[in-house]
Short mmCIF file of C-alpha atoms in Angstrom, two decimals:
data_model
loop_
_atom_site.label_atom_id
_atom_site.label_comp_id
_atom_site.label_asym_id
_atom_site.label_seq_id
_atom_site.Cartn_x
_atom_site.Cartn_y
_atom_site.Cartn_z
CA UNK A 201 5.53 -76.66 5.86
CA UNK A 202 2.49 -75.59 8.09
CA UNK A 203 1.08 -78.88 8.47
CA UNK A 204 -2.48 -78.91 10.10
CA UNK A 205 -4.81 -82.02 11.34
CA UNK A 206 -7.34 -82.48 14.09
CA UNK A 207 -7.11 -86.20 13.83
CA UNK A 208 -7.07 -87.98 17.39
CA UNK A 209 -8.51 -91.01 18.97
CA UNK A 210 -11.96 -90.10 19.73
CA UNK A 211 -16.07 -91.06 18.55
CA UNK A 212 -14.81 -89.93 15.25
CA UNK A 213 -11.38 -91.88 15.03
CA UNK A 214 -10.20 -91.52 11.69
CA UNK A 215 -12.93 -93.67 10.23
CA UNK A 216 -15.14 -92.20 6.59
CA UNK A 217 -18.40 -91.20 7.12
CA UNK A 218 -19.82 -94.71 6.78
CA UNK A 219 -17.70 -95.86 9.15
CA UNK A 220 -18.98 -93.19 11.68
CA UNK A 221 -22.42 -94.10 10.58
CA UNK A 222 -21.47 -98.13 11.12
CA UNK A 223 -20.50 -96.71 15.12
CA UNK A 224 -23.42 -94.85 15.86
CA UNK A 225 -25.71 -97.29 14.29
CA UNK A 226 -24.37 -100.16 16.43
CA UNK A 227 -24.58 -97.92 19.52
CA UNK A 228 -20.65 -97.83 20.33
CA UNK A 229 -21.26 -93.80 20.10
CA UNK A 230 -24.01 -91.33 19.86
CA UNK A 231 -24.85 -88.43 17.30
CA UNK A 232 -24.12 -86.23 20.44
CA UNK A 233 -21.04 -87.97 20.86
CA UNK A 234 -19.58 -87.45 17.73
CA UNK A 235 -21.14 -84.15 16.96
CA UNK A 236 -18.77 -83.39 20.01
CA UNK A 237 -16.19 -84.82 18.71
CA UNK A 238 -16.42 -82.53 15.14
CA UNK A 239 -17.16 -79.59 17.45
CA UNK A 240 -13.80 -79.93 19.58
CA UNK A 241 -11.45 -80.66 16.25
CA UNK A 242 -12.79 -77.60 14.59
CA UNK A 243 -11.96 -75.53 17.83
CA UNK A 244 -8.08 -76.88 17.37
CA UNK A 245 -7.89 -76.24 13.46
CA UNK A 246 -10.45 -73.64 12.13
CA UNK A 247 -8.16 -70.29 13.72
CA UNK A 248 -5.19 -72.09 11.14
CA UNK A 249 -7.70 -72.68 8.40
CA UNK A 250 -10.66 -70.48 8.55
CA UNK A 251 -13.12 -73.17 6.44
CA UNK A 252 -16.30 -72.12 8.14
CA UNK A 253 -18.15 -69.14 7.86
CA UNK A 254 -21.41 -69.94 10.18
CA UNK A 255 -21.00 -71.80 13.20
CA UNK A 256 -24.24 -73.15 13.73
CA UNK A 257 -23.54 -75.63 17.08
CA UNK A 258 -26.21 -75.32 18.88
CA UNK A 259 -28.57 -76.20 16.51
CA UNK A 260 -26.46 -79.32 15.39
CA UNK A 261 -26.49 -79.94 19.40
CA UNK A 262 -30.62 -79.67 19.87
CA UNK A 263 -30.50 -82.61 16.29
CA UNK A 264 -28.08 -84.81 17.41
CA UNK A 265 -30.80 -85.32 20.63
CA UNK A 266 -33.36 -86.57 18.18
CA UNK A 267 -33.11 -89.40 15.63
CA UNK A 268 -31.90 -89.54 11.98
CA UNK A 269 -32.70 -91.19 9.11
CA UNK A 270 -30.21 -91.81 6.32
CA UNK A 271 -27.30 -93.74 5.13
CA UNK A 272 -25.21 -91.15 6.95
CA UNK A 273 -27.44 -91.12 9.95
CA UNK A 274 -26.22 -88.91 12.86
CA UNK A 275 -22.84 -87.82 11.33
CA UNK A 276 -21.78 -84.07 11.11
CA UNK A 277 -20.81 -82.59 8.05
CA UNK A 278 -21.43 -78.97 6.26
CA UNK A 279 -23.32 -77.21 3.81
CA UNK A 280 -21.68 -74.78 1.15
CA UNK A 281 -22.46 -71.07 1.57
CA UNK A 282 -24.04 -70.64 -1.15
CA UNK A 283 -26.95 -72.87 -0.84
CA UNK A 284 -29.88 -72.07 1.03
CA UNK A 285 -30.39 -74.11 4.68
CA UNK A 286 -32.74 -72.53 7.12
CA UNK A 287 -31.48 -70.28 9.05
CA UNK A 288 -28.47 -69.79 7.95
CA UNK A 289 -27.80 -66.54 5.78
CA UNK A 290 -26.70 -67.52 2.13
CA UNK A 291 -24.18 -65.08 2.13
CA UNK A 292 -21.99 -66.29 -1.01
CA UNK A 293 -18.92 -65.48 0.28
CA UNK A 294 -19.61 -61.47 0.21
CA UNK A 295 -20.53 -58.39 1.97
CA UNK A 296 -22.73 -57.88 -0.75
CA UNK A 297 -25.13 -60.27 0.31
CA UNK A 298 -27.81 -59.34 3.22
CA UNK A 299 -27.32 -61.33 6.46
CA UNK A 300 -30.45 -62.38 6.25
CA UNK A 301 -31.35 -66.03 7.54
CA UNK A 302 -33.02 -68.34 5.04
CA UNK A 303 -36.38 -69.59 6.06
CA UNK A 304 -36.50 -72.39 4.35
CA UNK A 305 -34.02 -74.82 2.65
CA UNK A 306 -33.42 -74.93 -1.15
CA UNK A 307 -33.84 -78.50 -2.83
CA UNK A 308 -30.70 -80.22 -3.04
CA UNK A 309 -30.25 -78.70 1.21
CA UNK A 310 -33.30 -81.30 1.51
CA UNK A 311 -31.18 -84.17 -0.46
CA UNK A 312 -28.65 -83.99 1.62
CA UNK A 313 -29.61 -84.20 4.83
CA UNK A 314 -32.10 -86.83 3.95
CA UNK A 315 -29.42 -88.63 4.00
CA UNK A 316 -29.06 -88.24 7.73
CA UNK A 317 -26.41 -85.23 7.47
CA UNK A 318 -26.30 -83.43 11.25
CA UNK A 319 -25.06 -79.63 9.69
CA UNK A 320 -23.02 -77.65 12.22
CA UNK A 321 -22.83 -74.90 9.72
CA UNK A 322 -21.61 -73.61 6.45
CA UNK A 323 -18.35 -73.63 4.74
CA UNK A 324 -16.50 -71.06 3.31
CA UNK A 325 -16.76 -70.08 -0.50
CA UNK A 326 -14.82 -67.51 -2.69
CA UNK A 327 -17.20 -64.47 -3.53
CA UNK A 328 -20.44 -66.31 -5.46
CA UNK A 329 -18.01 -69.13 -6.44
CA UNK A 330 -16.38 -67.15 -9.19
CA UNK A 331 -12.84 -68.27 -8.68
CA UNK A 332 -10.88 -70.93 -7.70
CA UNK A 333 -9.22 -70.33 -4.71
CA UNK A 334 -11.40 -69.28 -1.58
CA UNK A 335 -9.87 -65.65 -0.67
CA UNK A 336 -11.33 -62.82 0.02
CA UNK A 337 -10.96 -58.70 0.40
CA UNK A 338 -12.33 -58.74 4.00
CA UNK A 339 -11.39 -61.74 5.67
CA UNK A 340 -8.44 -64.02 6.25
CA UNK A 341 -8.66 -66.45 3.62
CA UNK A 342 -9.49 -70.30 3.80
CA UNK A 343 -6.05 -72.45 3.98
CA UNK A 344 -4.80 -75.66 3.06
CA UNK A 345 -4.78 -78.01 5.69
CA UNK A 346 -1.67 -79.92 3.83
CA UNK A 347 -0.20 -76.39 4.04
CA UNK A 348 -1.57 -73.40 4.59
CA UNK A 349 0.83 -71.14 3.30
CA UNK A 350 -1.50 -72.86 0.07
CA UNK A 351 -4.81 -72.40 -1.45
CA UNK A 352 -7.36 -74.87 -0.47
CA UNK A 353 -8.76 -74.58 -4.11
CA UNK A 354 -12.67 -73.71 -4.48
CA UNK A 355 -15.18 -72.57 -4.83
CA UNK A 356 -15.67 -75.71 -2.48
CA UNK A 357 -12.53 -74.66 -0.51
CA UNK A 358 -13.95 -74.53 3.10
CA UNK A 359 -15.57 -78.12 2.81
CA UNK A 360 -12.76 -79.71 1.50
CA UNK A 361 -10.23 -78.10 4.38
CA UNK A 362 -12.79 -79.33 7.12
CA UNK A 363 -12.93 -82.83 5.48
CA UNK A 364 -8.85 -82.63 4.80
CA UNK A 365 -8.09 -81.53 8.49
CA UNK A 366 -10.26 -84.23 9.74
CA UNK A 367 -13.20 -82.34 11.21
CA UNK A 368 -15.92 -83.46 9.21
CA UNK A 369 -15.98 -87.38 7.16
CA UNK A 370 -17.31 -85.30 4.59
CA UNK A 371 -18.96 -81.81 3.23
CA UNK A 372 -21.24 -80.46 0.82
CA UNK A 373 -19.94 -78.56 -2.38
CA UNK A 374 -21.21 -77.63 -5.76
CA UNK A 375 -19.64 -77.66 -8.94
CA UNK A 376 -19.89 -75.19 -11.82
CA UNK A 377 -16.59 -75.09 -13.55
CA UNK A 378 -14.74 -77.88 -11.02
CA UNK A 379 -15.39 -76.44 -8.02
CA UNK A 380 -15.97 -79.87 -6.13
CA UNK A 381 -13.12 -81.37 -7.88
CA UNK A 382 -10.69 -78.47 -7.76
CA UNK A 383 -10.73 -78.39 -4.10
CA UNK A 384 -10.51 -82.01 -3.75
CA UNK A 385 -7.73 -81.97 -5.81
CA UNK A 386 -5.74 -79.18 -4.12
CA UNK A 387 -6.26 -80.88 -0.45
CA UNK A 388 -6.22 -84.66 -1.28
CA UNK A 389 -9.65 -85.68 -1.62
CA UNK A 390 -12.48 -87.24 -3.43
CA UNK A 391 -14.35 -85.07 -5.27
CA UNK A 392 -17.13 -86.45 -7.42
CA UNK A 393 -19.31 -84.05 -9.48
CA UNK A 394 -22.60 -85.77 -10.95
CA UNK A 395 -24.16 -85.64 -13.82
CA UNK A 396 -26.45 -82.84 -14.26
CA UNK A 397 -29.87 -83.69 -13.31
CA UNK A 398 -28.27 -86.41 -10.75
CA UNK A 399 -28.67 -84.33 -7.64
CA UNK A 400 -31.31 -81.59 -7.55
CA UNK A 401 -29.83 -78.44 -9.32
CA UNK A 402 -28.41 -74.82 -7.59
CA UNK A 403 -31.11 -72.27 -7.14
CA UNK A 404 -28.85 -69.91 -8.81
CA UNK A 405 -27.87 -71.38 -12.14
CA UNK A 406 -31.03 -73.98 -12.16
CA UNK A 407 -32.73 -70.92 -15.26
CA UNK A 408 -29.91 -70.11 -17.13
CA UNK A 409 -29.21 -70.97 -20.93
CA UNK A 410 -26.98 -73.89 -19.81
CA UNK A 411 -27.14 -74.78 -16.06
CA UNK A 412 -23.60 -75.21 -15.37
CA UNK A 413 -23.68 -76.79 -11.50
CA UNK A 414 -24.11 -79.72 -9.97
CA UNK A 415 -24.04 -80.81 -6.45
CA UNK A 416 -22.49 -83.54 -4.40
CA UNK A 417 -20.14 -83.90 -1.55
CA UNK A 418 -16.24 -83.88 -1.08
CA UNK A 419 -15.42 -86.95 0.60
CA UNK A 420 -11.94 -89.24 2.14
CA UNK A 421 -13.25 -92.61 0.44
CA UNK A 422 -15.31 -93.94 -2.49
CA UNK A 423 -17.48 -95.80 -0.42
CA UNK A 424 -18.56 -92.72 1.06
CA UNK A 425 -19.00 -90.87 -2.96
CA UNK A 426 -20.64 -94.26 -3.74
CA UNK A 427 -23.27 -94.23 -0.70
CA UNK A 428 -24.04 -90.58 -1.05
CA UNK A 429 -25.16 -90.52 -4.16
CA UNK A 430 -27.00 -94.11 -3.83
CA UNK A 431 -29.06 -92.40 -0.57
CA UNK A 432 -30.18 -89.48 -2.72
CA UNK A 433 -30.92 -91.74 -5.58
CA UNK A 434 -32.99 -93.99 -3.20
CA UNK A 435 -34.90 -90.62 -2.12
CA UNK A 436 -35.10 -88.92 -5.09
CA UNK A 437 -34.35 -91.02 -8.73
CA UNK A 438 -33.21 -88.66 -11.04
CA UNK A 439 -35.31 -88.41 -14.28
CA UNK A 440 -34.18 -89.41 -17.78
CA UNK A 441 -30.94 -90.94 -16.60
CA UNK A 442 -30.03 -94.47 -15.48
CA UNK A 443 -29.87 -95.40 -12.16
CA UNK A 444 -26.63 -96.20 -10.35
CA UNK A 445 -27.48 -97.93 -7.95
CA UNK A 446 -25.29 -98.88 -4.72
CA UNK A 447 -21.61 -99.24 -6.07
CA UNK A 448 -19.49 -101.58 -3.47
CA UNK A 449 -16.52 -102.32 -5.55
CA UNK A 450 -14.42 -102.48 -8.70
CA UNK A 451 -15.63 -103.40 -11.97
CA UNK A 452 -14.88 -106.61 -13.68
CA UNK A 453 -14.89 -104.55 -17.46
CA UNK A 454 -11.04 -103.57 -18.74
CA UNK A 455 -12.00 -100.09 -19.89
CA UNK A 456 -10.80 -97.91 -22.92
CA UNK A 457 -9.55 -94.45 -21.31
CA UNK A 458 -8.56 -91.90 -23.68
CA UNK A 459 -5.79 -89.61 -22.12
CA UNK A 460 -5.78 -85.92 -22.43
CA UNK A 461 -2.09 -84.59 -21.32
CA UNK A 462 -2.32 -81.21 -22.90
CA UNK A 463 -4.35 -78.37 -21.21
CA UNK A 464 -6.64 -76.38 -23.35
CA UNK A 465 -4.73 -73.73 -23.24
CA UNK A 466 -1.61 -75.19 -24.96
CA UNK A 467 0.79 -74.67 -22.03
CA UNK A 468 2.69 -77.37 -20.50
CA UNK A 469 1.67 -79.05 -17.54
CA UNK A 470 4.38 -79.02 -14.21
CA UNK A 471 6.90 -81.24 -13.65
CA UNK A 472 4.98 -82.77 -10.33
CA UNK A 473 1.14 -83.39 -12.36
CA UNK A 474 2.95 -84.34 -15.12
CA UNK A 475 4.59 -87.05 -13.10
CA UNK A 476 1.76 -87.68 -11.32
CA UNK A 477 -0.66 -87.87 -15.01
CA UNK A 478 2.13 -90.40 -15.91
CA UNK A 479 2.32 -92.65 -12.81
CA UNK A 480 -1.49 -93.38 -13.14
CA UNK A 481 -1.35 -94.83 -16.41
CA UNK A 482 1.27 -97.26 -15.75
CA UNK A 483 -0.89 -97.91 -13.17
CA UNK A 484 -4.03 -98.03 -15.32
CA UNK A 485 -1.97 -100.04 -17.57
CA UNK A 486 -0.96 -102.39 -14.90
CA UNK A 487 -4.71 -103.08 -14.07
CA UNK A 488 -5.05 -104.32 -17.62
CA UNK A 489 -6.86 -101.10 -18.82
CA UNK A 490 -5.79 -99.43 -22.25
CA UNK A 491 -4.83 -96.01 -22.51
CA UNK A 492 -4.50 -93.88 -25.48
CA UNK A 493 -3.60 -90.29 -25.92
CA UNK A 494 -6.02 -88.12 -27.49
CA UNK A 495 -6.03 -84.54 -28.34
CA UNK A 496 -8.81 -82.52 -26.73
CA UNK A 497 -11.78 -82.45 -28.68
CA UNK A 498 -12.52 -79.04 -28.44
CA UNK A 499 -10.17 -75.74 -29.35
CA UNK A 500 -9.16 -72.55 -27.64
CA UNK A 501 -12.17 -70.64 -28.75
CA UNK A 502 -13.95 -73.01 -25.65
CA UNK A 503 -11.90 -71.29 -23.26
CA UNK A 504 -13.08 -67.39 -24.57
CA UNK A 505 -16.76 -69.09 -25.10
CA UNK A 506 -16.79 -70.33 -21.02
CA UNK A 507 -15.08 -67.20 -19.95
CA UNK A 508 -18.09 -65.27 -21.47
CA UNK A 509 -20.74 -67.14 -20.37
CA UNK A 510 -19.06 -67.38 -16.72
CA UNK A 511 -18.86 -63.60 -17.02
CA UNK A 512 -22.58 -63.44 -17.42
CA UNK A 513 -23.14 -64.87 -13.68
CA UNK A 514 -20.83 -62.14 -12.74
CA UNK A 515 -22.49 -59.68 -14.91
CA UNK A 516 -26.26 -60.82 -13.31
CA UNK A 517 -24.91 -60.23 -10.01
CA UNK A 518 -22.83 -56.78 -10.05
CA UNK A 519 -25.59 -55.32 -12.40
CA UNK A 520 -28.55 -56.86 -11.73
CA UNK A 521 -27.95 -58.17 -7.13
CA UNK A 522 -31.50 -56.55 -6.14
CA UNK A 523 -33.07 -59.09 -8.07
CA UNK A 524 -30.54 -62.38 -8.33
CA UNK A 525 -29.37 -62.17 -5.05
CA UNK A 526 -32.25 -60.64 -3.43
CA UNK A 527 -33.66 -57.32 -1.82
CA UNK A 528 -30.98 -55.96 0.81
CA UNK A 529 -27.75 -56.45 -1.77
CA UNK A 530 -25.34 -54.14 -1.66
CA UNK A 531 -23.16 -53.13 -4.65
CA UNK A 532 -20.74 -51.13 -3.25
CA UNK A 533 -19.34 -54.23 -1.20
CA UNK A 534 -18.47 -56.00 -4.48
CA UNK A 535 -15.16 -57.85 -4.82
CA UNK A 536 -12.57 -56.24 -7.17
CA UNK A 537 -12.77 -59.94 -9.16
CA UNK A 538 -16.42 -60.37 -9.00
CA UNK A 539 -16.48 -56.37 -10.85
CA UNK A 540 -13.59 -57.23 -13.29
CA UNK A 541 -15.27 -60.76 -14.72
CA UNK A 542 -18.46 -58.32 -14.62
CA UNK A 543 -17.02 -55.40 -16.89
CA UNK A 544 -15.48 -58.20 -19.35
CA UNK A 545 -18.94 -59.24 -20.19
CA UNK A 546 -20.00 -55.99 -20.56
CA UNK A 547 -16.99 -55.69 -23.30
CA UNK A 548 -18.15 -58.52 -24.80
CA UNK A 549 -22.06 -58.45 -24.55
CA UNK A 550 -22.36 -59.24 -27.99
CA UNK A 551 -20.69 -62.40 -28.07
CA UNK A 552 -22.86 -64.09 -25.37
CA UNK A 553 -24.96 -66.02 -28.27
CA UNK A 554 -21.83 -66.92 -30.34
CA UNK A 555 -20.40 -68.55 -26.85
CA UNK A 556 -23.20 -70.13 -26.19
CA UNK A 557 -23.47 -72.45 -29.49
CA UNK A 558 -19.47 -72.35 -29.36
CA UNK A 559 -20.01 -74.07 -25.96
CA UNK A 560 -22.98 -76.35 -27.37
CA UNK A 561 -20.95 -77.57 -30.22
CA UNK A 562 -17.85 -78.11 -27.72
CA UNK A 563 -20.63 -80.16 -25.78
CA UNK A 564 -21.41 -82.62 -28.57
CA UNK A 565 -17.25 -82.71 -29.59
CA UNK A 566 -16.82 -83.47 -25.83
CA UNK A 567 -19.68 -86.57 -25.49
CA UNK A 568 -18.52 -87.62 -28.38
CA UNK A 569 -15.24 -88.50 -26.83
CA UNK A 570 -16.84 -89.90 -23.96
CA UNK A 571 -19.17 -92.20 -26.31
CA UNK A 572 -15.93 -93.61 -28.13
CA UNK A 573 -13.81 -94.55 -25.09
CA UNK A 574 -15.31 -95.60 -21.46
CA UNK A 575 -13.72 -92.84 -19.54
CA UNK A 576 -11.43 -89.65 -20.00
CA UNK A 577 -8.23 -89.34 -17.93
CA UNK A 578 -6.51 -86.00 -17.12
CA UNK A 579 -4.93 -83.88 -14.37
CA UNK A 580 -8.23 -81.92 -12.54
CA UNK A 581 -5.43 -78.98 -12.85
CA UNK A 582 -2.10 -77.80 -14.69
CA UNK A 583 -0.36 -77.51 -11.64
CA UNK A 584 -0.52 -77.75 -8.40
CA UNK A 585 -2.56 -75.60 -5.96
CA UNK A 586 -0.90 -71.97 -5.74
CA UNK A 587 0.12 -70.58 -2.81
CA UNK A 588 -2.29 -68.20 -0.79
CA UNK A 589 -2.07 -64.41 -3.11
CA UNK A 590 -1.25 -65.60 -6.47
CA UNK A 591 -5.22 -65.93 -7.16
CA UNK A 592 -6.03 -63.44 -5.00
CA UNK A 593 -9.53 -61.58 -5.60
CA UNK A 594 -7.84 -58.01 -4.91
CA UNK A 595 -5.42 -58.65 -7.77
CA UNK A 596 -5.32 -57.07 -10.86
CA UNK A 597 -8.09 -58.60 -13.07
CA UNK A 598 -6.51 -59.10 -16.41
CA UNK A 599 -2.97 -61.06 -14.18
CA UNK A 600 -5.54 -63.08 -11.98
CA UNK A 601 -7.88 -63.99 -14.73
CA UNK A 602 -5.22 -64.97 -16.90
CA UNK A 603 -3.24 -67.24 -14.38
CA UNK A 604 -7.11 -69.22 -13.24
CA UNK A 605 -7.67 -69.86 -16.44
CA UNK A 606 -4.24 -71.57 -17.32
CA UNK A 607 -5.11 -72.86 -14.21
CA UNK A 608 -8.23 -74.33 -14.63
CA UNK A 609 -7.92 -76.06 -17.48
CA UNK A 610 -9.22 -79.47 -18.16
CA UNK A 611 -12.89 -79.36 -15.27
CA UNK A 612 -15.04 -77.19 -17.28
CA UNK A 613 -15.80 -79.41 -20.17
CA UNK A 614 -18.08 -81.61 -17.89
CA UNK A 615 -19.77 -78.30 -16.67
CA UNK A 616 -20.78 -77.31 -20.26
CA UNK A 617 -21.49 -81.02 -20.92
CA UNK A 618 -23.30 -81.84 -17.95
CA UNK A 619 -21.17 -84.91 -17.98
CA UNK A 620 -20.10 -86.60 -14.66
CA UNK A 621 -16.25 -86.35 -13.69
CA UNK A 622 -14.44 -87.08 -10.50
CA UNK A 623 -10.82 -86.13 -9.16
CA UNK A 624 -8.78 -88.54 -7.18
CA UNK A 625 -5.78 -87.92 -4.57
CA UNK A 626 -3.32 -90.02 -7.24
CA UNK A 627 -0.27 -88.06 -6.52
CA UNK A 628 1.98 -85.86 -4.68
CA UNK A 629 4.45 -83.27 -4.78
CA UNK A 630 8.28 -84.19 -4.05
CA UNK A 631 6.79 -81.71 -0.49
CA UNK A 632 3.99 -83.72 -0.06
CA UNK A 633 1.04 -81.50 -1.45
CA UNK A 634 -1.56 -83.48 -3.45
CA UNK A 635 -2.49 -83.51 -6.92
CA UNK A 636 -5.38 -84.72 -7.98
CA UNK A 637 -5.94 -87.19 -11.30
CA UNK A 638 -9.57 -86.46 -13.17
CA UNK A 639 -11.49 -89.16 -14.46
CA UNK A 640 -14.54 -88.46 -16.50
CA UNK A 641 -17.44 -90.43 -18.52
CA UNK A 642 -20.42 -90.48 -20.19
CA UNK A 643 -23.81 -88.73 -19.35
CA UNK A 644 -25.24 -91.13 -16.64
CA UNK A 645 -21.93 -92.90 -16.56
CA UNK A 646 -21.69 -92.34 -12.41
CA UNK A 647 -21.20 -96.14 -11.86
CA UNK A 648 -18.06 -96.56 -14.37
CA UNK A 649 -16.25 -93.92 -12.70
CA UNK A 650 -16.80 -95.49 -9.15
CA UNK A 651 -15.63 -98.55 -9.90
CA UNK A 652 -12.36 -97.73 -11.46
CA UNK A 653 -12.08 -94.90 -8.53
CA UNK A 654 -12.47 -98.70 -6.25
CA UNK A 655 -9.62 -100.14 -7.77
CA UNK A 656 -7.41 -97.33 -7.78
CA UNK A 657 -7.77 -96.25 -4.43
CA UNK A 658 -7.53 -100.40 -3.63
CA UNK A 659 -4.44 -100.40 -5.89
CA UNK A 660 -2.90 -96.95 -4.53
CA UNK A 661 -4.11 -96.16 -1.17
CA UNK A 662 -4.97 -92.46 -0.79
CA UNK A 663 -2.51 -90.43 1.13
CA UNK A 664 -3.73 -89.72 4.74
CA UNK A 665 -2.78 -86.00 6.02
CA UNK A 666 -2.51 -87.34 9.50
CA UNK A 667 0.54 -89.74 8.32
CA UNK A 668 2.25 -87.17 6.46
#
């Protein structure tokens, strides 16, 4: 097991971003200090993991002089690839894309380091966050930190190795089919994706029909889920939905979770998740929650309707770069994947309205779960992370795209939904690789799903890499 951590007793300790925050605020350390601190743990790990694609020190050095404001205030983190910071190139994880520095920062870039964010750079991301592993054709691919012979998930997969391997508290990552919670899941994180409308939406999706991303951060504690999205709230209230508000702890309600132990798909889950699903309602149980199994509330038509509309953004892209990715794209450097999901839409053109009221009605099928019980339990995957290759974008399309989607089989629904969801490190592996347990709710719902994440982690302390 190649077993990788950059944990050591410095300004960063092994403390969550509040905690960092806590340090510098009381003047123990400085923003220089601990921007150090990140700086010298991603020199030991990032040649084992390869999480960051622009190294953007020096500019992280010339903020950390200054002063920040912000529940995070002074503490380094990251900002995914695909989201616009100034001057940094968006590249999207492909050659495609001109290496051309932004000049000014998209919305949600301004969310998040209102919250007093110091960004040394940006994190890896599979090509335009297609996938769910973060490989590539050109490039050594991003790793595991748990162990790197294994994916790291995505499309979030460089933040959450740089959180996992200790060199960040936490990262930026957007999530479009689970690609917050994916990667949380594969390298024992928390990974909480909003509601829509929550956080200020991706440049990229923001027009189409149904706007399938949100953004947040990948994170080692609740707290830190919790304060994030209480900072941006405090900055920015999000229209037509209820406030959350600061969450500091458990609930006092015994909720109604309905349990969904059967991937869309109709395969089985493995042995290990299945375990894992099965451990955390005993423990729900235990808590004096009640748990009932449910069948999904949507068929496997939702799987061909998601497919097809994902295939659109793959479509836009390959076809259609000049103008969705800008003047300078190159075509030619497309990613065998990227051109495969592209040339199944193309095949199946005509069904883009029929998937798109397929995916409405699984929408209303879906809420309509979430309105009958408090919260929705599930793996966030159907197994555990695959090893680096299986997923790989160089495959052969029809093999890959069949094994992601038996893969990725329970995150979507929120996506289509717009519903908020979050995955929680709840289990391991009999080798020690995490699996992640998925908790969703109702539109708005943000503050349920933080208070049972509370008591869980209270009740099962999350697995720490560096103890492993």
């Amino acid at each position: 097991m190649k077993h990788v951590h950059s944990f050591t007793d410095d300004a960063l300790g092994d403390l969550d971003a509040l905690g960092v925050a806590q340090r510098i605020a009381s003047g123990e350390v400085n923003a220089a200090e601990v921007l150090d601190a990140a700086l010298a743990r991603l020199d030991v790990v990032e040649p084992a993991i390869n999480a960051l694609v622009v190294d953007d020190r020096e500019r992280a050095r010339s903020r950390a002089a200054g002063t920040f404001d912000g529940v995070f205030a002074g503490v380094p983190s990251a900002i995914k690839n695909n989201t616009a910071f100034a001057g940094i190139a968006t590249r999207n994880g492909s050659a495609a894309t001109p290496d051309v520095k932004a000049t000014e920062n998209e919305e949600f870039s301004d969310q998040f380091v209102g919250t007093g964010l110091n960004v040394i750079g940006a994190s890896t991301t599979p090509a335009y966050g297609l996938t769910a592993t973060t490989e590539f054709v050109d490039r050594e691919p991003t790793r595991n930190p748990w162990d790197t012979d294994f994916s790291s998930g995505a499309s979030s997969g460089g933040a959450a190795a740089l959180v996992a391997a200790g060199v960040l508290p936490l990262a930026h990552g957007n999530d479009g089919g689970g690609s917050i919670r994916i990667p949380a899941a594969a390298c024992g994180l928390v990974g909480l994706k909003p509601t829509r409308g929550r956080t200020a939406p991706s440049k990229m999706a923001k027009d189409l029909p149904i706007d399938l991303v949100s953004n947040g951060v990948i994170t080692r504690s609740v707290r830190d889920s919790a304060a994030f999205l209480a900072d941006v709230e405090r900055l920015s209230p999000a229209k037509n939905l209820p406030p959350v508000g600061h969450v500091e702890g458990p609930g006092d309600k015994r909720l109604r979770i309905a349990l969904v132990n059967v991937p869309i798909t109709g395969h089985l889950l493995d042995p290990a998740t299945d375990s894992a699903l099965n451990d955390t309602v005993e423990l729900l149980e235990s808590l004096g929650h009640s748990v009932t199994t449910v069948p999904l509330p949507v068929d496997r038509s939702f799987v061909d309707d998601f497919a097809d509309y994902w295939a659109l953004m793959a479509f836009g892209i390959d076809r259609l770069g000049k103008f969705t990715v800008g003047k300078g794209f190159d075509n030619s450097q497309i990613d065998p994947f990227t051109r495969g999901l592209s040339n199944r839409f193309l095949r199946r053109f005509y069904r883009l309205p029929f998937a798109i009221r397929g995916l409405n009605r699984g929408t209303k099928a879906f809420i309509g779960l979430t309105r009958d019980f408090d919260v929705v339990l599930s793996p966030t995957l159907a197994h555990v992370t695959p090893e680096i290759g299986v997923l790989s974008p160089s495959g052969d399309f029809d093999e890959v795209f069949d094994k992601l989607t038996r893969y990725v089989s329970f995150t979507p629904a929120n996506n289509v939904s717009g519903t908020p969801a979050v995955s929680l490190p709840l289990g391991q592996t009999p080798d020690g690789l995490p699996i992640g347990i998925h908790f969703s709710a109702d539109m708005g719902a943000e503050r349920t799903l933080l208070e049972l994440s509370y008591e869980l982690e209270a009740a099962r302390p999350f697995a720490r890499i560096q103890d492993a």
